[in-house]
Short mmCIF file of N, CA, C and O in Angstrom, two decimals:
data_model
loop_
_atom_site.label_atom_id
_atom_site.label_comp_id
_atom_site.label_asym_id
_atom_site.label_seq_id
_atom_site.Cartn_x
_atom_site.Cartn_y
_atom_site.Cartn_z
N UNK A 1 -3.70 173.62 150.58
CA UNK A 1 -4.48 174.71 150.07
C UNK A 1 -5.84 174.20 149.62
O UNK A 1 -5.94 173.16 148.98
N UNK A 2 -6.88 174.92 149.95
CA UNK A 2 -8.25 174.58 149.60
C UNK A 2 -8.39 174.55 148.07
O UNK A 2 -8.15 175.55 147.40
N UNK A 3 -8.80 173.41 147.52
CA UNK A 3 -8.89 173.24 146.07
C UNK A 3 -9.91 174.20 145.46
O UNK A 3 -9.66 174.80 144.41
N UNK A 4 -11.05 174.36 146.11
CA UNK A 4 -12.09 175.25 145.60
C UNK A 4 -11.58 176.70 145.53
O UNK A 4 -11.79 177.40 144.55
N UNK A 5 -10.89 177.13 146.58
CA UNK A 5 -10.34 178.48 146.59
C UNK A 5 -9.27 178.62 145.52
O UNK A 5 -9.20 179.64 144.83
N UNK A 6 -8.44 177.60 145.35
CA UNK A 6 -7.42 177.62 144.32
C UNK A 6 -8.05 177.83 142.94
O UNK A 6 -7.59 178.67 142.15
N UNK A 7 -9.11 177.09 142.65
CA UNK A 7 -9.80 177.21 141.36
C UNK A 7 -10.39 178.61 141.21
O UNK A 7 -10.29 179.23 140.14
N UNK A 8 -10.99 179.14 142.27
CA UNK A 8 -11.55 180.50 142.23
C UNK A 8 -10.46 181.53 141.95
O UNK A 8 -10.68 182.46 141.17
N UNK A 9 -9.31 181.38 142.57
CA UNK A 9 -8.22 182.32 142.36
C UNK A 9 -7.71 182.21 140.92
O UNK A 9 -7.43 183.22 140.27
N UNK A 10 -7.57 181.00 140.41
CA UNK A 10 -7.13 180.83 139.01
C UNK A 10 -8.12 181.49 138.06
O UNK A 10 -7.74 182.12 137.09
N UNK A 11 -9.43 181.34 138.33
CA UNK A 11 -10.45 182.01 137.49
C UNK A 11 -10.30 183.53 137.58
O UNK A 11 -10.43 184.24 136.60
N UNK A 12 -10.05 184.02 138.79
CA UNK A 12 -9.87 185.45 139.00
C UNK A 12 -8.66 185.96 138.23
O UNK A 12 -8.71 187.01 137.59
N UNK A 13 -7.56 185.20 138.24
CA UNK A 13 -6.36 185.59 137.49
C UNK A 13 -6.68 185.65 136.00
O UNK A 13 -6.31 186.60 135.31
N UNK A 14 -7.40 184.64 135.51
CA UNK A 14 -7.77 184.63 134.09
C UNK A 14 -8.65 185.83 133.76
O UNK A 14 -8.48 186.48 132.72
N UNK A 15 -9.59 186.15 134.65
CA UNK A 15 -10.46 187.31 134.44
C UNK A 15 -9.63 188.60 134.42
O UNK A 15 -9.85 189.46 133.57
N UNK A 16 -8.68 188.73 135.34
CA UNK A 16 -7.82 189.91 135.35
C UNK A 16 -7.05 190.05 134.04
O UNK A 16 -6.95 191.14 133.48
N UNK A 17 -6.51 188.93 133.55
CA UNK A 17 -5.73 188.97 132.31
C UNK A 17 -6.61 189.30 131.12
O UNK A 17 -6.23 190.09 130.26
N UNK A 18 -7.80 188.70 131.05
CA UNK A 18 -8.70 188.92 129.92
C UNK A 18 -9.23 190.34 129.88
O UNK A 18 -9.38 190.93 128.82
N UNK A 19 -9.55 190.88 131.05
CA UNK A 19 -10.21 192.19 131.11
C UNK A 19 -9.28 193.29 131.63
O UNK A 19 -9.75 194.31 132.10
N UNK A 20 -7.97 193.09 131.52
CA UNK A 20 -7.02 194.06 132.07
C UNK A 20 -7.26 195.47 131.55
O UNK A 20 -7.32 196.42 132.31
N UNK A 21 -7.41 195.61 130.23
CA UNK A 21 -7.58 196.95 129.67
C UNK A 21 -8.88 197.59 130.15
O UNK A 21 -8.93 198.80 130.40
N UNK A 22 -9.93 196.79 130.31
CA UNK A 22 -11.19 197.33 130.83
C UNK A 22 -11.03 197.75 132.29
O UNK A 22 -11.57 198.76 132.71
N UNK A 23 -10.29 196.96 133.06
CA UNK A 23 -10.09 197.28 134.48
C UNK A 23 -9.32 198.57 134.66
O UNK A 23 -9.59 199.34 135.57
N UNK A 24 -8.34 198.81 133.80
CA UNK A 24 -7.53 200.02 133.90
C UNK A 24 -8.42 201.25 133.71
O UNK A 24 -8.22 202.27 134.35
N UNK A 25 -9.44 201.13 132.87
CA UNK A 25 -10.36 202.25 132.62
C UNK A 25 -11.47 202.33 133.66
O UNK A 25 -12.17 203.32 133.75
N UNK A 26 -11.66 201.27 134.45
CA UNK A 26 -12.75 201.19 135.42
C UNK A 26 -12.37 202.01 136.65
O UNK A 26 -11.51 201.64 137.41
N UNK A 27 -12.99 203.13 136.86
CA UNK A 27 -12.60 204.08 137.90
C UNK A 27 -12.82 203.63 139.34
O UNK A 27 -12.08 204.06 140.21
N UNK A 28 -13.81 202.80 139.66
CA UNK A 28 -13.94 202.40 141.08
C UNK A 28 -12.77 201.59 141.62
O UNK A 28 -12.61 201.48 142.82
N UNK A 29 -11.93 201.03 140.75
CA UNK A 29 -10.76 200.31 141.24
C UNK A 29 -9.80 201.33 141.84
O UNK A 29 -9.49 202.34 141.22
N UNK A 30 -9.35 201.06 143.04
CA UNK A 30 -8.56 202.06 143.76
C UNK A 30 -7.06 201.86 143.64
O UNK A 30 -6.31 202.60 144.25
N UNK A 31 -6.63 200.87 142.87
CA UNK A 31 -5.19 200.71 142.68
C UNK A 31 -4.82 201.15 141.26
O UNK A 31 -5.62 201.05 140.34
N UNK A 32 -3.62 201.65 141.13
CA UNK A 32 -3.14 202.15 139.84
C UNK A 32 -2.83 200.99 138.90
O UNK A 32 -2.59 199.87 139.35
N UNK A 33 -2.80 201.25 137.58
CA UNK A 33 -2.50 200.18 136.61
C UNK A 33 -1.20 199.44 136.92
O UNK A 33 -1.13 198.22 136.80
N UNK A 34 -0.14 200.15 137.33
CA UNK A 34 1.12 199.49 137.64
C UNK A 34 0.97 198.56 138.85
O UNK A 34 1.55 197.48 138.89
N UNK A 35 0.15 198.97 139.83
CA UNK A 35 -0.10 198.12 140.99
C UNK A 35 -0.92 196.90 140.60
O UNK A 35 -0.71 195.80 141.11
N UNK A 36 -1.87 197.08 139.68
CA UNK A 36 -2.69 195.98 139.19
C UNK A 36 -1.81 194.96 138.46
O UNK A 36 -1.94 193.75 138.66
N UNK A 37 -0.88 195.44 137.65
CA UNK A 37 0.04 194.54 136.93
C UNK A 37 0.92 193.79 137.93
O UNK A 37 1.17 192.59 137.77
N UNK A 38 1.38 194.47 138.96
CA UNK A 38 2.21 193.83 139.99
C UNK A 38 1.42 192.77 140.73
O UNK A 38 1.94 191.67 141.01
N UNK A 39 0.17 193.06 141.06
CA UNK A 39 -0.69 192.09 141.74
C UNK A 39 -0.88 190.86 140.87
O UNK A 39 -0.76 189.73 141.35
N UNK A 40 -1.15 191.06 139.59
CA UNK A 40 -1.34 189.94 138.68
C UNK A 40 -0.09 189.07 138.63
O UNK A 40 -0.17 187.84 138.70
N UNK A 41 1.07 189.69 138.58
CA UNK A 41 2.34 188.95 138.56
C UNK A 41 2.52 188.14 139.86
O UNK A 41 2.94 186.98 139.82
N UNK A 42 2.21 188.76 141.01
CA UNK A 42 2.34 188.04 142.29
C UNK A 42 1.40 186.86 142.35
O UNK A 42 1.79 185.76 142.76
N UNK A 43 0.13 187.07 141.95
CA UNK A 43 -0.85 185.99 141.99
C UNK A 43 -0.45 184.85 141.07
O UNK A 43 -0.55 183.67 141.45
N UNK A 44 0.02 185.17 139.87
CA UNK A 44 0.46 184.12 138.95
C UNK A 44 1.64 183.35 139.53
O UNK A 44 1.72 182.14 139.39
N UNK A 45 2.55 184.03 140.20
CA UNK A 45 3.70 183.36 140.80
C UNK A 45 3.31 182.41 141.91
O UNK A 45 3.90 181.34 142.07
N UNK A 46 2.29 182.79 142.68
CA UNK A 46 1.86 181.95 143.80
C UNK A 46 0.96 180.82 143.34
O UNK A 46 1.06 179.69 143.82
N UNK A 47 0.06 181.09 142.40
CA UNK A 47 -0.97 180.13 142.02
C UNK A 47 -0.72 179.47 140.67
O UNK A 47 -1.65 178.99 140.04
N UNK A 48 0.53 179.43 140.21
CA UNK A 48 0.85 178.73 138.98
C UNK A 48 0.58 177.24 139.15
O UNK A 48 0.65 176.70 140.24
N UNK A 49 0.30 176.58 138.03
CA UNK A 49 0.12 175.13 138.04
C UNK A 49 1.41 174.53 137.51
O UNK A 49 1.86 174.92 136.44
N UNK A 50 2.07 173.58 138.16
CA UNK A 50 1.72 173.07 139.48
C UNK A 50 1.93 174.14 140.55
O UNK A 50 2.73 175.05 140.38
N UNK A 51 1.18 174.01 141.60
CA UNK A 51 1.17 175.01 142.65
C UNK A 51 2.55 175.17 143.27
O UNK A 51 3.18 174.21 143.68
N UNK A 52 3.02 176.42 143.27
CA UNK A 52 4.26 176.71 143.97
C UNK A 52 3.97 176.63 145.46
O UNK A 52 2.94 177.08 145.92
N UNK A 53 4.87 176.09 146.19
CA UNK A 53 4.68 175.93 147.63
C UNK A 53 5.02 177.23 148.35
O UNK A 53 6.16 177.64 148.41
N UNK A 54 3.99 177.87 148.84
CA UNK A 54 4.19 179.08 149.64
C UNK A 54 4.40 178.62 151.08
O UNK A 54 3.80 177.64 151.53
N UNK A 55 5.22 179.33 151.81
CA UNK A 55 5.44 178.96 153.22
C UNK A 55 4.16 179.23 154.01
O UNK A 55 3.29 179.97 153.56
N UNK A 56 4.07 178.65 155.17
CA UNK A 56 2.87 178.81 156.00
C UNK A 56 2.74 180.23 156.54
O UNK A 56 1.71 180.59 157.09
N UNK A 57 3.76 181.05 156.37
CA UNK A 57 3.70 182.43 156.85
C UNK A 57 3.47 183.43 155.71
O UNK A 57 3.56 184.63 155.91
N UNK A 58 3.15 182.93 154.50
CA UNK A 58 2.92 183.78 153.34
C UNK A 58 1.45 184.16 153.24
O UNK A 58 0.57 183.31 153.42
N UNK A 59 1.18 185.42 152.94
CA UNK A 59 -0.20 185.90 152.79
C UNK A 59 -0.73 185.48 151.42
O UNK A 59 -0.14 185.81 150.39
N UNK A 60 -1.83 184.75 151.43
CA UNK A 60 -2.51 184.28 150.23
C UNK A 60 -3.95 184.76 150.25
O UNK A 60 -4.42 185.26 151.28
N UNK A 61 -4.68 184.58 149.16
CA UNK A 61 -6.10 184.86 149.16
C UNK A 61 -6.76 183.87 150.13
O UNK A 61 -6.45 182.69 150.12
N UNK A 62 -7.62 184.36 150.99
CA UNK A 62 -8.28 183.52 152.00
C UNK A 62 -7.55 183.48 153.32
O UNK A 62 -8.00 182.86 154.27
N UNK A 63 -6.40 184.15 153.40
CA UNK A 63 -5.59 184.16 154.61
C UNK A 63 -6.11 185.18 155.60
O UNK A 63 -6.47 186.29 155.23
N UNK A 64 -6.12 184.80 156.88
CA UNK A 64 -6.44 185.74 157.95
C UNK A 64 -5.11 186.31 158.46
O UNK A 64 -4.19 185.57 158.76
N UNK A 65 -5.06 187.64 158.52
CA UNK A 65 -3.81 188.32 158.86
C UNK A 65 -4.01 189.21 160.07
O UNK A 65 -5.00 189.93 160.15
N UNK A 66 -3.06 189.16 160.98
CA UNK A 66 -3.02 190.10 162.08
C UNK A 66 -2.04 191.20 161.72
O UNK A 66 -0.91 190.94 161.33
N UNK A 67 -2.50 192.44 161.82
CA UNK A 67 -1.67 193.60 161.48
C UNK A 67 -1.51 194.51 162.69
O UNK A 67 -2.45 194.67 163.47
N UNK A 68 -0.34 195.09 162.83
CA UNK A 68 -0.12 196.12 163.84
C UNK A 68 0.21 197.42 163.12
O UNK A 68 1.12 197.45 162.29
N UNK A 69 -0.56 198.45 163.43
CA UNK A 69 -0.30 199.78 162.88
C UNK A 69 0.92 200.32 163.62
O UNK A 69 0.88 200.49 164.83
N UNK A 70 1.98 200.59 162.90
CA UNK A 70 3.23 201.02 163.53
C UNK A 70 3.19 202.48 163.98
O UNK A 70 4.08 202.92 164.70
N UNK A 71 2.15 203.22 163.58
CA UNK A 71 2.01 204.60 164.02
C UNK A 71 1.44 204.70 165.43
O UNK A 71 1.89 205.50 166.22
N UNK A 72 0.43 203.88 165.72
CA UNK A 72 -0.20 203.96 167.04
C UNK A 72 -0.25 202.61 167.78
O UNK A 72 -0.82 202.50 168.84
N UNK A 73 0.35 201.59 167.19
CA UNK A 73 0.48 200.24 167.77
C UNK A 73 -0.86 199.56 168.03
O UNK A 73 -0.94 198.64 168.85
N UNK A 74 -1.91 199.96 167.31
CA UNK A 74 -3.18 199.24 167.39
C UNK A 74 -3.09 198.01 166.50
O UNK A 74 -2.32 197.97 165.54
N UNK A 75 -3.89 197.00 166.84
CA UNK A 75 -3.89 195.76 166.07
C UNK A 75 -5.24 195.55 165.43
O UNK A 75 -6.26 195.97 165.96
N UNK A 76 -5.21 194.90 164.26
CA UNK A 76 -6.44 194.57 163.54
C UNK A 76 -6.26 193.22 162.88
O UNK A 76 -5.13 192.80 162.59
N UNK A 77 -7.37 192.56 162.65
CA UNK A 77 -7.36 191.26 161.98
C UNK A 77 -8.23 191.38 160.73
O UNK A 77 -9.36 191.86 160.80
N UNK A 78 -7.70 190.94 159.59
CA UNK A 78 -8.44 190.99 158.33
C UNK A 78 -8.25 189.67 157.58
O UNK A 78 -7.34 188.90 157.88
N UNK A 79 -9.13 189.45 156.61
CA UNK A 79 -9.01 188.32 155.71
C UNK A 79 -8.91 188.87 154.30
O UNK A 79 -9.70 189.74 153.91
N UNK A 80 -7.95 188.40 153.52
CA UNK A 80 -7.81 188.81 152.12
C UNK A 80 -8.76 187.95 151.30
O UNK A 80 -8.71 186.73 151.37
N UNK A 81 -9.64 188.60 150.53
CA UNK A 81 -10.65 187.86 149.78
C UNK A 81 -10.67 188.29 148.32
O UNK A 81 -10.11 189.32 147.95
N UNK A 82 -11.32 187.48 147.51
CA UNK A 82 -11.58 187.88 146.14
C UNK A 82 -12.64 188.99 146.18
O UNK A 82 -13.40 189.08 147.15
N UNK A 83 -12.71 189.83 145.16
CA UNK A 83 -13.62 190.98 145.21
C UNK A 83 -15.08 190.63 145.50
O UNK A 83 -15.74 191.33 146.26
N UNK A 84 -15.57 189.53 144.96
CA UNK A 84 -16.99 189.20 145.16
C UNK A 84 -17.31 188.81 146.60
O UNK A 84 -18.45 188.88 147.02
N UNK A 85 -16.30 188.39 147.38
CA UNK A 85 -16.54 188.03 148.78
C UNK A 85 -16.12 189.12 149.76
O UNK A 85 -16.27 188.95 150.96
N UNK A 86 -15.60 190.23 149.26
CA UNK A 86 -15.10 191.25 150.18
C UNK A 86 -16.25 191.94 150.91
O UNK A 86 -17.34 192.13 150.37
N UNK A 87 -15.99 192.27 152.17
CA UNK A 87 -16.94 192.99 153.01
C UNK A 87 -16.13 193.65 154.12
O UNK A 87 -15.89 193.04 155.16
N UNK A 88 -15.68 194.87 153.90
CA UNK A 88 -14.82 195.53 154.89
C UNK A 88 -15.42 195.59 156.29
O UNK A 88 -14.69 195.52 157.27
N UNK A 89 -16.74 195.69 156.39
CA UNK A 89 -17.38 195.73 157.71
C UNK A 89 -17.14 194.44 158.50
O UNK A 89 -17.12 194.45 159.72
N UNK A 90 -16.94 193.34 157.77
CA UNK A 90 -16.66 192.05 158.40
C UNK A 90 -15.17 191.73 158.41
O UNK A 90 -14.77 190.62 158.76
N UNK A 91 -14.35 192.67 157.99
CA UNK A 91 -12.90 192.45 157.97
C UNK A 91 -12.42 191.68 156.76
O UNK A 91 -11.29 191.20 156.73
N UNK A 92 -13.26 191.55 155.73
CA UNK A 92 -12.87 190.86 154.49
C UNK A 92 -12.47 191.91 153.46
O UNK A 92 -13.30 192.64 152.95
N UNK A 93 -11.17 191.98 153.19
CA UNK A 93 -10.60 193.01 152.34
C UNK A 93 -10.28 192.42 150.96
O UNK A 93 -9.63 191.39 150.86
N UNK A 94 -10.72 193.11 149.92
CA UNK A 94 -10.50 192.64 148.55
C UNK A 94 -9.02 192.65 148.19
O UNK A 94 -8.27 193.54 148.57
N UNK A 95 -8.63 191.65 147.43
CA UNK A 95 -7.27 191.58 146.90
C UNK A 95 -7.01 192.75 145.95
O UNK A 95 -5.86 193.12 145.71
N UNK A 96 -8.08 193.38 145.43
CA UNK A 96 -7.92 194.53 144.55
C UNK A 96 -7.82 195.85 145.30
O UNK A 96 -7.60 196.89 144.69
N UNK A 97 -7.97 195.84 146.61
CA UNK A 97 -7.82 197.07 147.39
C UNK A 97 -6.34 197.38 147.55
O UNK A 97 -5.49 196.49 147.42
N UNK A 98 -5.99 198.63 147.86
CA UNK A 98 -4.57 198.93 148.07
C UNK A 98 -3.93 198.08 149.16
O UNK A 98 -2.82 197.58 148.99
N UNK A 99 -4.64 197.86 150.26
CA UNK A 99 -4.09 197.04 151.34
C UNK A 99 -3.98 195.59 150.92
O UNK A 99 -2.94 194.95 151.11
N UNK A 100 -5.03 195.04 150.33
CA UNK A 100 -5.02 193.64 149.90
C UNK A 100 -3.93 193.34 148.89
O UNK A 100 -3.20 192.35 149.01
N UNK A 101 -3.79 194.22 147.89
CA UNK A 101 -2.78 193.97 146.86
C UNK A 101 -1.36 194.12 147.41
O UNK A 101 -0.45 193.44 146.95
N UNK A 102 -1.19 194.96 148.41
CA UNK A 102 0.13 195.13 149.02
C UNK A 102 0.50 193.91 149.87
O UNK A 102 1.67 193.51 149.91
N UNK A 103 -0.48 193.30 150.52
CA UNK A 103 -0.20 192.19 151.43
C UNK A 103 0.06 190.85 150.72
O UNK A 103 0.81 190.02 151.24
N UNK A 104 -0.55 190.64 149.55
CA UNK A 104 -0.40 189.35 148.85
C UNK A 104 1.08 189.03 148.64
O UNK A 104 1.85 189.86 148.15
N UNK A 105 1.48 187.83 149.02
CA UNK A 105 2.85 187.36 148.82
C UNK A 105 3.82 187.77 149.92
O UNK A 105 4.96 187.32 149.94
N UNK A 106 3.38 188.63 150.84
CA UNK A 106 4.25 189.05 151.95
C UNK A 106 4.25 187.97 153.03
O UNK A 106 3.43 187.06 153.02
N UNK A 107 5.15 188.11 154.00
CA UNK A 107 5.30 187.11 155.05
C UNK A 107 5.18 187.71 156.44
O UNK A 107 5.41 188.92 156.61
N UNK A 108 4.86 186.85 157.40
CA UNK A 108 4.80 187.27 158.80
C UNK A 108 6.11 187.94 159.18
O UNK A 108 7.19 187.50 158.80
N UNK A 109 6.02 189.07 159.89
CA UNK A 109 7.19 189.80 160.32
C UNK A 109 7.57 190.95 159.41
O UNK A 109 8.33 191.83 159.81
N UNK A 110 7.06 190.95 158.18
CA UNK A 110 7.38 192.05 157.26
C UNK A 110 6.63 193.31 157.64
O UNK A 110 5.52 193.26 158.16
N UNK A 111 7.24 194.44 157.36
CA UNK A 111 6.61 195.74 157.56
C UNK A 111 6.30 196.31 156.19
O UNK A 111 7.17 196.31 155.31
N UNK A 112 5.05 196.75 156.00
CA UNK A 112 4.65 197.33 154.72
C UNK A 112 4.33 198.80 154.91
O UNK A 112 3.90 199.21 155.99
N UNK A 113 4.55 199.57 153.86
CA UNK A 113 4.21 200.99 153.87
C UNK A 113 3.07 201.19 152.89
O UNK A 113 3.11 200.68 151.77
N UNK A 114 2.05 201.91 153.33
CA UNK A 114 0.87 202.13 152.50
C UNK A 114 0.43 203.57 152.62
O UNK A 114 0.25 204.07 153.74
N UNK A 115 0.28 204.25 151.50
CA UNK A 115 -0.20 205.63 151.52
C UNK A 115 -1.70 205.62 151.29
O UNK A 115 -2.18 205.12 150.28
N UNK A 116 -2.43 206.14 152.25
CA UNK A 116 -3.88 206.24 152.17
C UNK A 116 -4.24 207.71 152.31
O UNK A 116 -4.05 208.30 153.37
N UNK A 117 -4.73 208.29 151.23
CA UNK A 117 -5.02 209.71 151.25
C UNK A 117 -3.72 210.49 151.43
O UNK A 117 -2.75 210.27 150.73
N UNK A 118 -3.72 211.38 152.41
CA UNK A 118 -2.53 212.18 152.68
C UNK A 118 -1.64 211.59 153.75
O UNK A 118 -0.68 212.22 154.17
N UNK A 119 -1.98 210.42 154.23
CA UNK A 119 -1.17 209.85 155.31
C UNK A 119 -0.43 208.60 154.86
O UNK A 119 -0.91 207.82 154.05
N UNK A 120 0.76 208.46 155.40
CA UNK A 120 1.57 207.28 155.15
C UNK A 120 1.46 206.37 156.37
O UNK A 120 1.69 206.81 157.49
N UNK A 121 1.04 205.15 156.13
CA UNK A 121 0.85 204.19 157.22
C UNK A 121 1.83 203.05 157.08
O UNK A 121 2.13 202.61 155.96
N UNK A 122 2.33 202.57 158.21
CA UNK A 122 3.19 201.40 158.21
C UNK A 122 2.53 200.34 159.08
O UNK A 122 2.05 200.63 160.17
N UNK A 123 2.50 199.13 158.54
CA UNK A 123 1.89 198.01 159.24
C UNK A 123 2.89 196.86 159.32
O UNK A 123 3.62 196.61 158.37
N UNK A 124 2.88 196.17 160.44
CA UNK A 124 3.67 194.95 160.60
C UNK A 124 2.73 193.76 160.56
O UNK A 124 1.69 193.77 161.22
N UNK A 125 3.07 192.77 159.77
CA UNK A 125 2.28 191.54 159.71
C UNK A 125 2.67 190.69 160.91
O UNK A 125 3.78 190.17 160.97
N UNK A 126 1.78 190.60 161.89
CA UNK A 126 2.13 189.91 163.14
C UNK A 126 1.65 188.47 163.17
O UNK A 126 2.15 187.67 163.96
N UNK A 127 0.66 188.13 162.33
CA UNK A 127 0.23 186.74 162.28
C UNK A 127 -0.36 186.43 160.91
O UNK A 127 -0.89 187.31 160.24
N UNK A 128 -0.23 185.16 160.50
CA UNK A 128 -0.76 184.69 159.22
C UNK A 128 -1.39 183.33 159.46
O UNK A 128 -0.73 182.41 159.94
N UNK A 129 -2.68 183.22 159.15
CA UNK A 129 -3.41 181.95 159.28
C UNK A 129 -4.00 181.62 157.92
O UNK A 129 -4.97 182.23 157.50
N UNK A 130 -3.40 180.65 157.23
CA UNK A 130 -3.88 180.29 155.90
C UNK A 130 -5.14 179.44 155.93
O UNK A 130 -5.75 179.21 154.90
N UNK A 131 -5.54 178.98 157.09
CA UNK A 131 -6.75 178.17 157.24
C UNK A 131 -7.67 178.75 158.31
O UNK A 131 -7.88 178.12 159.34
N UNK A 132 -8.22 179.96 158.08
CA UNK A 132 -9.03 180.59 159.13
C UNK A 132 -10.35 179.87 159.38
O UNK A 132 -10.85 179.18 158.58
#
């Protein structure tokens, strides 16, 4: 695991914990407080010191993921990033987005369900590259 990215993620976890109450009130965040708490728990479990060994097929921050939309079988490739590096136009999805927070800690082959607006979407994680 990239040491610099590890340090950035640990700082991000600390920021989430310190400013949790402010984040819950911050309306541009698109995930609910319960989802934010779940994300924080997942990140702490993965990035605890000493580092827990995640398998090479586990989605982490900085991971490039291949997804298949199970509704129409289209494929997309995204990278899970910290909020300051996110750029959806470039395929960099924030860990604080509904999709990013759902994918963290999941593994290749898993199917996730995500409600976006009025539609329910199912995606299969078809590839995981922790060193894009």
